Structure formats: C-alpha cells, structure tokens
C-alpha cells in the first residue's frame, strides 16, 4: 500500500471493505443484518469485493444457503451458534473471540486487551459508549484495522502523505503485533468447533484476509 | 479474463456503489468506536478503593489499575480488618473478574428440557427482552397463583428483601441454616436482640478455646493474623476437633473429640467453672441473669459423664475448664459451620454454651472477647426511600416453613434445608417461579433432590457471575456484576473495635452486566409495581443518603485512604439487647418461643450403625470459597480434586490406600472420591472437603472435578425440622453417618 496507483488504491479499498464485512460477521447477528444474508445482498457485496482480490466468497454463500429460509429461524440459528461459540456455552465457550484468551494466561482483559486499548487511544479513538465488550474482541480489532486503512486513504486523497504514512504504520503494527499472534489460533478453533458452516467460512476468510503482506499485495498490478 | 454473468453483476455492483458503498453494506453500520474528545494519552496508573467480597470478612483493598485494568490488589492499611493484607482467595479475586467463563450478556434458553447434563441452548438477548420476559412470567404466575408462588433465593440484602416484599411474596430464601443460623438465634435470644457478633478481639486474648472452629484454616485474613499475634504474646490455643484442622495444627493442644458431642464437654466445663467458683463474679452479677437456674441445670453433667459421651478424658475437661476460667481474657472462638454452627442438630445448644462460657469469664464486649457491633448508623432502605407498606401477603406461610421457627423468622433469612420438599409436596401451596441471585444449587443439602424440585417450576431467572449449576436450570440468565464493578459503603463488621466504613468504588462493568439492585428495580417497574420503585430509587441514591448520614463525601473518604471513621477508645457495653438488658443465661426469649431456656444434653442426629459405621466430617481448604474461587485455574492447581480423608487404621479396614477411589455413601446418596491418608483424624470419621463436584460444564476449570459433599446430606421436611426441635432449623450438615468402600 505504498503506491498511489489507482488500481492499488482500489484493491486497498476492497480489502478494507472486506474487513468491515468480516467485523460485522463476527458481531452478534441481528434481524436487519441476517435479512441481508438471506436476500443475497451481503454475500453479493462480499463476492464483489473479494473476487477482484483473487479470493472467493463461494464458501460463505453456500453456508448461507444452509440456513433456514425464514428470517426468524435463520436469526435464531445464527444467534444460538454465536452465543455458543463466543459468549457462553455448554460445556464452555469453545472459541472466545478475545486476543487475551490466546496469548495471555487464560484470563480475559489481559495485556493484549490493554495493548488494543492503547492503540485505539493513540489513534484518537475511544470505545463507543454503547459498545459493551472488551477492547480485544475480534470485531473491534477488525474494525480498527479497517478504520486505520480508511484514514490513510483519506489522508492520501487530501495530499497529506505524512498523516497517511502514520496511519499505515499504525495499521501494519496493529496487524503484525496485535492481531497475527492470536487470529490464526482463533480461526482454527472456530473451524474445529463451529456447528454451522457460516462461522467456519468466516474464519477461513479471516485467515486469508489477514495473511496478506501489506507491503507486497497492494503494490502489485491491480487484478481489476 | 473469464467474465461470468455473476462477476458482471458484481462489477456493476461496484460501479454503482463503489468500494466505500460495499464497505458500508458489508459493515452494516457497525461502530465499535467513537472519536476520543481529544488525543488521549495512555491512562495514568490509578487506584480504586474496594471491599473484597470473596468471603464475608470484607477486607478493604486498593486495586492498582493500568489502562483501566486491575493488575494488582493490596490490602488497605487503614482498614481494621485487612490491616494492609489480603488472603490467598482475596488476591485471586481478579481472576473471577476476568474469568473467560463469566456470564457476559443476558441470555434465554432455547431448549425447553431442563436437567443435569442438558444443554440449555443459550441465546443472547437484550436487557429489555430479558427484563420484559422475566417481568411478564412473574406477573403471569402472580396473577394465576398469587405472589407466594414466586420464590426469591438470595442473600438477605436490602435490595433482595425489597424485591421479594414488593412482589408480595413471603418467600425470600437465604442460606443461613446451612451456615450460622444457630449462632444467630442464640445470640439474638441471649445477648444482642439482633444477630451474632462478628468481631472477636483474638489479638488481646490469652486463652482461645475452639470447638470445630477453623478460622485459620479458612484463611480468614484478620483471624489468622490476630491468633498468631496472640500466641506470640503467650496466649494458649486449644482446639477440640475430630480432625486435625489447620487451626488445630497451630494449636497448643488438639483434642480429637467424638463428632457431635462438644455439647457434653461444654456442659461439664460450665459445671466445673461454677462449682469450683472460678467464674467472674463481678461480670456475672452485673451483666447476666439466670445464674442460679443455670447452676442447678448443669449439676447432672459431671466431667466423668461427659468423658463417657465425648471420649475426652474427664481430667482433660476439668483442666481445660480451669485454665479457661483463670487465664484472662479467654474466649470461645466461633464463626460458621463449627460445632455450634448448624452442623449438628444439637448445635444450637452448643452455641448456647459458648455464650455461657464467655459470659462466665466476662468476655462479652470486653477486650479479648467477642465484641458487639460498633457500626455507625447508616440509614435503612425505608428511611431513604418512600414507598407504601408491603402487601399483607408478605407475612403469610412460607414454602420453607420458616414462620414455624419464630426466632429465626425474626432474623428474616430463610431455610435451605426445607425448600426442595416444600416445592415438591406443594406445601403449604404450589410455587411456580423463582428468581435466584448468586446462590448455587451445590450450597443446598442433597442438590439432586432440589434439581427435581426446580424442574417442576414454570420459570426460573438466575442472576449470577459464572455459569453455575443453578444457571444451567435457568430460563433467563441475568449476568451480574462482580464486587469490583459495583459501588457502595461497607461498614466494618468482622473487626470493628470502633465504627469504620470502607468505600467501594466501581470499575466500569465488563460486558453487558448489571447489579442485581438495578435488575430488581427494573423487573418491579415492568411488573407494574411502580409504587415500590419511587422516582430516584437507585443504588447511587442509596449510597448518597448514607454518605449524607455520615456527613461525608466520596472525595473525603478517598482523601482519607478509602475509609471513614477515626479510631476511638473502646467503651464496653453495660446493657444488652434482651428483655432484661442483661446477658440472659436463662433465656426468656427461648422460653417464650417454646424452647429450653437453659442448656441441656441432647444427642446429635446421626447414629453410627453396622450399616453406616462412620461419622462424616466436612471442611474447606484455605483457598476455597465456593462459587467465588472454584473456577480459578491457579487455585485449582493447588488441589485439583477433593478427597475422602481418613486415618490409615480405617483405610486398612476398608482395604484401600492413598489415591485409591472409594465410595462414600450416606442414606441419601453416594459420592466417589480418592483416599487421602493422615494420622490427623479419628479412625471413626471420614472427612470430605467442600467445593467440588461441579456438574455445570459451563465452569471449564471446576467441571467434573471431585465430588460434592452436600450430596451426602439429607434435605428435610418442615415436619422433620419441627421434630428435631432446633429453633434455628439446623441443616446439620455434618450430622450424618456414612460408610466407605472401595470403588
């Protein structure tokens, strides 16, 4: 992402959009969002941003097809699965969506949570008043990663290269130091224990999207 | 490039919306973040004043924060109880706050089937849904069956009581008859007119006498220190206990008494002290009543008679009695679940003798003895908030039969032993719904029976911190705050030589958890009981009224190191809370309520026989504190499971060795545990430590480890409790005969 070429910028935008989608996917499902899964809007948009990047949304699309057709039923299926995987479950939450659960001492709100909070603060962000979860939740970290990239692009567009460089450096550091130490383990866990294919597919997608080399990927010729 | 129609569509999609549009659609307007008002530098290290709630001792602490996270705790040096220290359980409390298994959001079950090992199929819901659902179910039950069909199970706190009474149910059930009801009833009747004193001035004592009391073994921060200081100053510690407890191991003398017979030894000691004229004449004459009747009543209890019952030599009984009466100050240590705690059906008479011994040597509200409450006046709930009288139905008959035990009823706390049979037999009426706050199934005698009872209910809402066994049976889960996430003022009680109040400041609540006071108020509102939730009623308003009564502010207490109240000289009380204003050795309160006013020998319930030849003993490890500590991975490493602790002589008879599995079987149930051998236990006893046998798979550390001692303890009917005749409805947790055999 060190190039101002239009194609590269476009790829970056698509990658950031996909991160936004992933963040939403790892957030508790509500009726409005599940409706966009069932009517095809969400998987179509996902495919539209993934395919130019050489990634496939087919797995996610097929996973959505296995959901009940009726909104209420699909919503309940996803909510029960989300609660089981990530909130409270019997026997116990198999895939806690927090960095601290993988890299700390098995307790939540460990040093990774603190590091995330500090990174947010340094970027001028605070957790929103109505956000009830921990700072190192997968959805928060994904959204932050996307936000940093969006800020970098906006700075570039307004010609502030220094500012853009700062955001890009933050993004790179957050990805390599905060997210990569735990995301692969989290994704493996989700793939092992998920009962619905939907979250398995999201985990696969997360692995692909976060394994990109920021210096390489987006400096190549655009695939578009 | 192969241009499939789908891709065309996608290109068109992108053309129409652009990547930004795709991001908006994919992200669904998700906003974890808000702009910080200004560039926010990492937060300075800060501190928060708190009060530990892992056990009820309530040590005041200082939490050291970094970026809003508690990284370390230290005891508050200004607190009379903590004196700058905490115990292993207290320091471990952080791991409860950050336990990954914590209940994080309100949830409801999607699987209607309930039971041990059944997955409730939780689904996260909003607080609005959870509160609406709970309120509507409670309303349905109230309208169809009456308010008494709703049971509230929880600590006897002001909010819990207000919640139950506003609904109009008499059924607010707390745990004290498994824990300390006998002490409460006896102290209320004989000394205080209220409950039992929690402060004992062990540090100044020269002779500490204990019957089954293991205050050091329970790692009670203050007592461990105070007893050690007393001993360093030359005090003698004597422990009667069938098992070499940690306190007994630290004692000058351990006397392995036969279980349930402490009462006999105490009666003989009282007789010795009186007959040998060793009692404190001045104290007895000025501050007690009924001495002559007492003297007459104990004449039949000779040391030789007591020796025959307790297997403690007569000369030992006489010697200890003399030492106790002539070494001043002397005190009988007691707390909960000791010989005078409700562990035996005769525990209330044992507790009666504890008070008498203390009175005979002048150790009630005197330095070195038990100190009666020195709490400042903090306005009560109904002084702070204005609401109508509670409905008459609050005073009706109860599902646990408590109203048939008038002294215990006046303490207003409830009975765990009789709840299951009350529900199952629908006596005196059917109950249909239950709201539980922070009480677990495994705290009840015979939990499998209670599970059967709870399965008959139409609706259960549970407010808790961890997914306990009770939570597994819930229809709605209301995630509670830990004590780190709630604020308030906590008067010093476990060591209050002068009035002192500790400040509890709240860390912002993690996840979407709420305090039960907030939950209760919102349920009442949604049930239409708005008269009982007047404008402004909140935990915060309650705290502000209490601050006003102390003529102080949070800032002022903070400035004073987290505590209100300056040390002042100790002024011994000269009047007590009984009808005669004296310590009533002959208790008119017991008499008026139909109980023996004077102590009398009574056999314990358990009779060993060929079939069940052993006495069950129950104890708790120093780092073990029920729900607060059982899921802690580090504490669990100390001891991953519990044991049947037995004497090698018994093990040889049973044919087992260290580490073998055995069944411990009582008339109610059997449990499988490993054997641990020690010489420090009578060969006619087997001891099981409490806090294991969790069958809630939600507790990832505690699940499936060891077995639950309470499974061996019979639950009771109200009729059985009446027949036993204990005014405190003792659950008699240890008053059980068992057998042991190789598994």
PDB file of N, CA, C and O in Angstrom, chain B residues 225-260:
ATOM      1  N   UNK B 225      -4.018 -13.705  61.427  1.00  0.00           N
ATOM      2  CA  UNK B 225      -3.007 -12.789  61.951  1.00  0.00           C
ATOM      3  C   UNK B 225      -3.202 -12.575  63.461  1.00  0.00           C
ATOM      4  O   UNK B 225      -2.268 -12.654  64.249  1.00  0.00           O
ATOM      5  N   UNK B 226      -4.471 -12.311  63.850  1.00  0.00           N
ATOM      6  CA  UNK B 226      -4.738 -11.982  65.259  1.00  0.00           C
ATOM      7  C   UNK B 226      -4.385 -13.151  66.173  1.00  0.00           C
ATOM      8  O   UNK B 226      -3.786 -12.955  67.238  1.00  0.00           O
ATOM      9  N   UNK B 227      -4.721 -14.364  65.770  1.00  0.00           N
ATOM     10  CA  UNK B 227      -4.436 -15.522  66.623  1.00  0.00           C
ATOM     11  C   UNK B 227      -2.931 -15.746  66.712  1.00  0.00           C
ATOM     12  O   UNK B 227      -2.392 -16.049  67.786  1.00  0.00           O
ATOM     13  N   UNK B 228      -2.249 -15.549  65.601  1.00  0.00           N
ATOM     14  CA  UNK B 228      -0.783 -15.702  65.631  1.00  0.00           C
ATOM     15  C   UNK B 228      -0.138 -14.661  66.536  1.00  0.00           C
ATOM     16  O   UNK B 228       0.793 -14.976  67.286  1.00  0.00           O
ATOM     17  N   UNK B 229      -0.643 -13.427  66.480  1.00  0.00           N
ATOM     18  CA  UNK B 229      -0.089 -12.381  67.354  1.00  0.00           C
ATOM     19  C   UNK B 229      -0.361 -12.741  68.815  1.00  0.00           C
ATOM     20  O   UNK B 229       0.519 -12.659  69.671  1.00  0.00           O
ATOM     21  N   UNK B 230      -1.596 -13.187  69.084  1.00  0.00           N
ATOM     22  CA  UNK B 230      -1.952 -13.564  70.456  1.00  0.00           C
ATOM     23  C   UNK B 230      -1.021 -14.667  70.960  1.00  0.00           C
ATOM     24  O   UNK B 230      -0.506 -14.607  72.083  1.00  0.00           O
ATOM     25  N   UNK B 231      -0.776 -15.642  70.104  1.00  0.00           N
ATOM     26  CA  UNK B 231       0.080 -16.768  70.530  1.00  0.00           C
ATOM     27  C   UNK B 231       1.510 -16.288  70.750  1.00  0.00           C
ATOM     28  O   UNK B 231       2.173 -16.716  71.693  1.00  0.00           O
ATOM     29  N   UNK B 232       1.954 -15.369  69.880  1.00  0.00           N
ATOM     30  CA  UNK B 232       3.299 -14.824  70.067  1.00  0.00           C
ATOM     31  C   UNK B 232       3.390 -14.083  71.401  1.00  0.00           C
ATOM     32  O   UNK B 232       4.447 -14.017  72.028  1.00  0.00           O
ATOM     33  N   UNK B 233       2.234 -13.545  71.836  1.00  0.00           N
ATOM     34  CA  UNK B 233       2.187 -12.835  73.122  1.00  0.00           C
ATOM     35  C   UNK B 233       1.887 -13.787  74.280  1.00  0.00           C
ATOM     36  O   UNK B 233       1.543 -13.347  75.371  1.00  0.00           O
ATOM     37  N   UNK B 234       1.922 -15.072  74.010  1.00  0.00           N
ATOM     38  CA  UNK B 234       1.788 -16.037  75.096  1.00  0.00           C
ATOM     39  C   UNK B 234       0.407 -16.644  75.279  1.00  0.00           C
ATOM     40  O   UNK B 234       0.165 -17.372  76.240  1.00  0.00           O
ATOM     41  N   UNK B 235      -0.518 -16.349  74.374  1.00  0.00           N
ATOM     42  CA  UNK B 235      -1.855 -16.923  74.520  1.00  0.00           C
ATOM     43  C   UNK B 235      -1.811 -18.416  74.232  1.00  0.00           C
ATOM     44  O   UNK B 235      -0.987 -18.891  73.457  1.00  0.00           O
ATOM     45  N   UNK B 236      -2.732 -19.153  74.855  1.00  0.00           N
ATOM     46  CA  UNK B 236      -2.848 -20.582  74.591  1.00  0.00           C
ATOM     47  C   UNK B 236      -4.036 -20.823  73.673  1.00  0.00           C
ATOM     48  O   UNK B 236      -5.100 -20.222  73.853  1.00  0.00           O
ATOM     49  N   UNK B 237      -3.835 -21.689  72.689  1.00  0.00           N
ATOM     50  CA  UNK B 237      -4.904 -22.047  71.747  1.00  0.00           C
ATOM     51  C   UNK B 237      -5.200 -23.529  71.909  1.00  0.00           C
ATOM     52  O   UNK B 237      -4.303 -24.364  71.776  1.00  0.00           O
ATOM     53  N   UNK B 238      -6.461 -23.845  72.229  1.00  0.00           N
ATOM     54  CA  UNK B 238      -6.877 -25.243  72.416  1.00  0.00           C
ATOM     55  C   UNK B 238      -8.018 -25.544  71.451  1.00  0.00           C
ATOM     56  O   UNK B 238      -8.995 -24.800  71.389  1.00  0.00           O
ATOM     57  N   UNK B 239      -7.870 -26.607  70.702  1.00  0.00           N
ATOM     58  CA  UNK B 239      -8.875 -26.922  69.680  1.00  0.00           C
ATOM     59  C   UNK B 239      -9.440 -28.329  69.891  1.00  0.00           C
ATOM     60  O   UNK B 239      -8.697 -29.313  69.892  1.00  0.00           O
ATOM     61  N   UNK B 240     -10.763 -28.389  70.062  1.00  0.00           N
ATOM     62  CA  UNK B 240     -11.478 -29.663  70.043  1.00  0.00           C
ATOM     63  C   UNK B 240     -11.969 -29.875  68.616  1.00  0.00           C
ATOM     64  O   UNK B 240     -12.712 -29.047  68.086  1.00  0.00           O
ATOM     65  N   UNK B 241     -11.553 -30.949  67.996  1.00  0.00           N
ATOM     66  CA  UNK B 241     -11.979 -31.210  66.619  1.00  0.00           C
ATOM     67  C   UNK B 241     -11.662 -32.670  66.300  1.00  0.00           C
ATOM     68  O   UNK B 241     -10.557 -33.122  66.600  1.00  0.00           O
ATOM     69  N   UNK B 242     -12.575 -33.394  65.690  1.00  0.00           N
ATOM     70  CA  UNK B 242     -12.277 -34.791  65.339  1.00  0.00           C
ATOM     71  C   UNK B 242     -11.158 -34.902  64.310  1.00  0.00           C
ATOM     72  O   UNK B 242     -10.609 -35.964  64.090  1.00  0.00           O
ATOM     73  N   UNK B 243     -10.867 -33.780  63.676  1.00  0.00           N
ATOM     74  CA  UNK B 243      -9.890 -33.761  62.593  1.00  0.00           C
ATOM     75  C   UNK B 243      -8.820 -32.738  62.957  1.00  0.00           C
ATOM     76  O   UNK B 243      -9.125 -31.700  63.538  1.00  0.00           O
ATOM     77  N   UNK B 244      -7.594 -33.032  62.582  1.00  0.00           N
ATOM     78  CA  UNK B 244      -6.504 -32.072  62.819  1.00  0.00           C
ATOM     79  C   UNK B 244      -6.624 -30.980  61.760  1.00  0.00           C
ATOM     80  O   UNK B 244      -5.996 -31.047  60.709  1.00  0.00           O
ATOM     81  N   UNK B 245      -7.457 -30.000  62.051  1.00  0.00           N
ATOM     82  CA  UNK B 245      -7.645 -28.882  61.122  1.00  0.00           C
ATOM     83  C   UNK B 245      -6.387 -28.026  61.117  1.00  0.00           C
ATOM     84  O   UNK B 245      -5.485 -28.247  61.926  1.00  0.00           O
ATOM     85  N   UNK B 246      -6.347 -27.053  60.230  1.00  0.00           N
ATOM     86  CA  UNK B 246      -5.172 -26.182  60.199  1.00  0.00           C
ATOM     87  C   UNK B 246      -5.052 -25.424  61.515  1.00  0.00           C
ATOM     88  O   UNK B 246      -3.970 -25.289  62.087  1.00  0.00           O
ATOM     89  N   UNK B 247      -6.188 -24.962  62.045  1.00  0.00           N
ATOM     90  CA  UNK B 247      -6.163 -24.281  63.347  1.00  0.00           C
ATOM     91  C   UNK B 247      -5.668 -25.239  64.428  1.00  0.00           C
ATOM     92  O   UNK B 247      -4.837 -24.872  65.267  1.00  0.00           O
ATOM     93  N   UNK B 248      -6.155 -26.470  64.376  1.00  0.00           N
ATOM     94  CA  UNK B 248      -5.725 -27.462  65.378  1.00  0.00           C
ATOM     95  C   UNK B 248      -4.225 -27.718  65.273  1.00  0.00           C
ATOM     96  O   UNK B 248      -3.525 -27.897  66.277  1.00  0.00           O
ATOM     97  N   UNK B 249      -3.731 -27.709  64.024  1.00  0.00           N
ATOM     98  CA  UNK B 249      -2.301 -27.956  63.823  1.00  0.00           C
ATOM     99  C   UNK B 249      -1.449 -26.824  64.390  1.00  0.00           C
ATOM    100  O   UNK B 249      -0.285 -27.025  64.727  1.00  0.00           O
ATOM    101  N   UNK B 250      -2.022 -25.640  64.476  1.00  0.00           N
ATOM    102  CA  UNK B 250      -1.289 -24.483  65.022  1.00  0.00           C
ATOM    103  C   UNK B 250      -1.481 -24.388  66.530  1.00  0.00           C
ATOM    104  O   UNK B 250      -0.932 -23.489  67.174  1.00  0.00           O
ATOM    105  N   UNK B 251      -2.353 -25.222  67.077  1.00  0.00           N
ATOM    106  CA  UNK B 251      -2.757 -25.060  68.477  1.00  0.00           C
ATOM    107  C   UNK B 251      -1.731 -25.641  69.436  1.00  0.00           C
ATOM    108  O   UNK B 251      -0.905 -26.466  69.070  1.00  0.00           O
ATOM    109  N   UNK B 252      -1.827 -25.186  70.693  1.00  0.00           N
ATOM    110  CA  UNK B 252      -1.007 -25.776  71.747  1.00  0.00           C
ATOM    111  C   UNK B 252      -1.507 -27.176  72.060  1.00  0.00           C
ATOM    112  O   UNK B 252      -0.750 -28.035  72.468  1.00  0.00           O
ATOM    113  N   UNK B 253      -2.821 -27.348  71.882  1.00  0.00           N
ATOM    114  CA  UNK B 253      -3.406 -28.635  72.216  1.00  0.00           C
ATOM    115  C   UNK B 253      -4.523 -28.963  71.235  1.00  0.00           C
ATOM    116  O   UNK B 253      -5.379 -28.121  70.965  1.00  0.00           O
ATOM    117  N   UNK B 254      -4.464 -30.187  70.686  1.00  0.00           N
ATOM    118  CA  UNK B 254      -5.562 -30.669  69.824  1.00  0.00           C
ATOM    119  C   UNK B 254      -6.228 -31.839  70.528  1.00  0.00           C
ATOM    120  O   UNK B 254      -5.554 -32.794  70.913  1.00  0.00           O
ATOM    121  N   UNK B 255      -7.514 -31.726  70.712  1.00  0.00           N
ATOM    122  CA  UNK B 255      -8.248 -32.786  71.405  1.00  0.00           C
ATOM    123  C   UNK B 255      -9.252 -33.401  70.427  1.00  0.00           C
ATOM    124  O   UNK B 255     -10.256 -32.780  70.084  1.00  0.00           O
ATOM    125  N   UNK B 256      -8.953 -34.623  69.944  1.00  0.00           N
ATOM    126  CA  UNK B 256      -9.804 -35.235  68.916  1.00  0.00           C
ATOM    127  C   UNK B 256     -11.107 -35.788  69.489  1.00  0.00           C
ATOM    128  O   UNK B 256     -11.259 -36.980  69.717  1.00  0.00           O
ATOM    129  N   UNK B 257     -12.036 -34.898  69.675  1.00  0.00           N
ATOM    130  CA  UNK B 257     -13.323 -35.230  70.305  1.00  0.00           C
ATOM    131  C   UNK B 257     -14.205 -36.027  69.346  1.00  0.00           C
ATOM    132  O   UNK B 257     -14.088 -35.897  68.126  1.00  0.00           O
ATOM    133  N   UNK B 258     -15.090 -36.823  69.895  1.00  0.00           N
ATOM    134  CA  UNK B 258     -16.060 -37.564  69.074  1.00  0.00           C
ATOM    135  C   UNK B 258     -17.057 -36.576  68.466  1.00  0.00           C
ATOM    136  O   UNK B 258     -17.575 -35.703  69.165  1.00  0.00           O
ATOM    137  N   UNK B 259     -17.331 -36.703  67.168  1.00  0.00           N
ATOM    138  CA  UNK B 259     -18.186 -35.706  66.499  1.00  0.00           C
ATOM    139  C   UNK B 259     -19.561 -35.554  67.156  1.00  0.00           C
ATOM    140  O   UNK B 259     -20.164 -36.542  67.574  1.00  0.00           O
ATOM    141  N   UNK B 260     -20.001 -34.326  67.253  1.00  0.00           N
ATOM    142  CA  UNK B 260     -21.359 -34.040  67.727  1.00  0.00           C
ATOM    143  C   UNK B 260     -21.526 -34.096  69.230  1.00  0.00           C
ATOM    144  O   UNK B 260     -22.640 -33.983  69.732  1.00  0.00           O
TER     145      UNK B 260
END
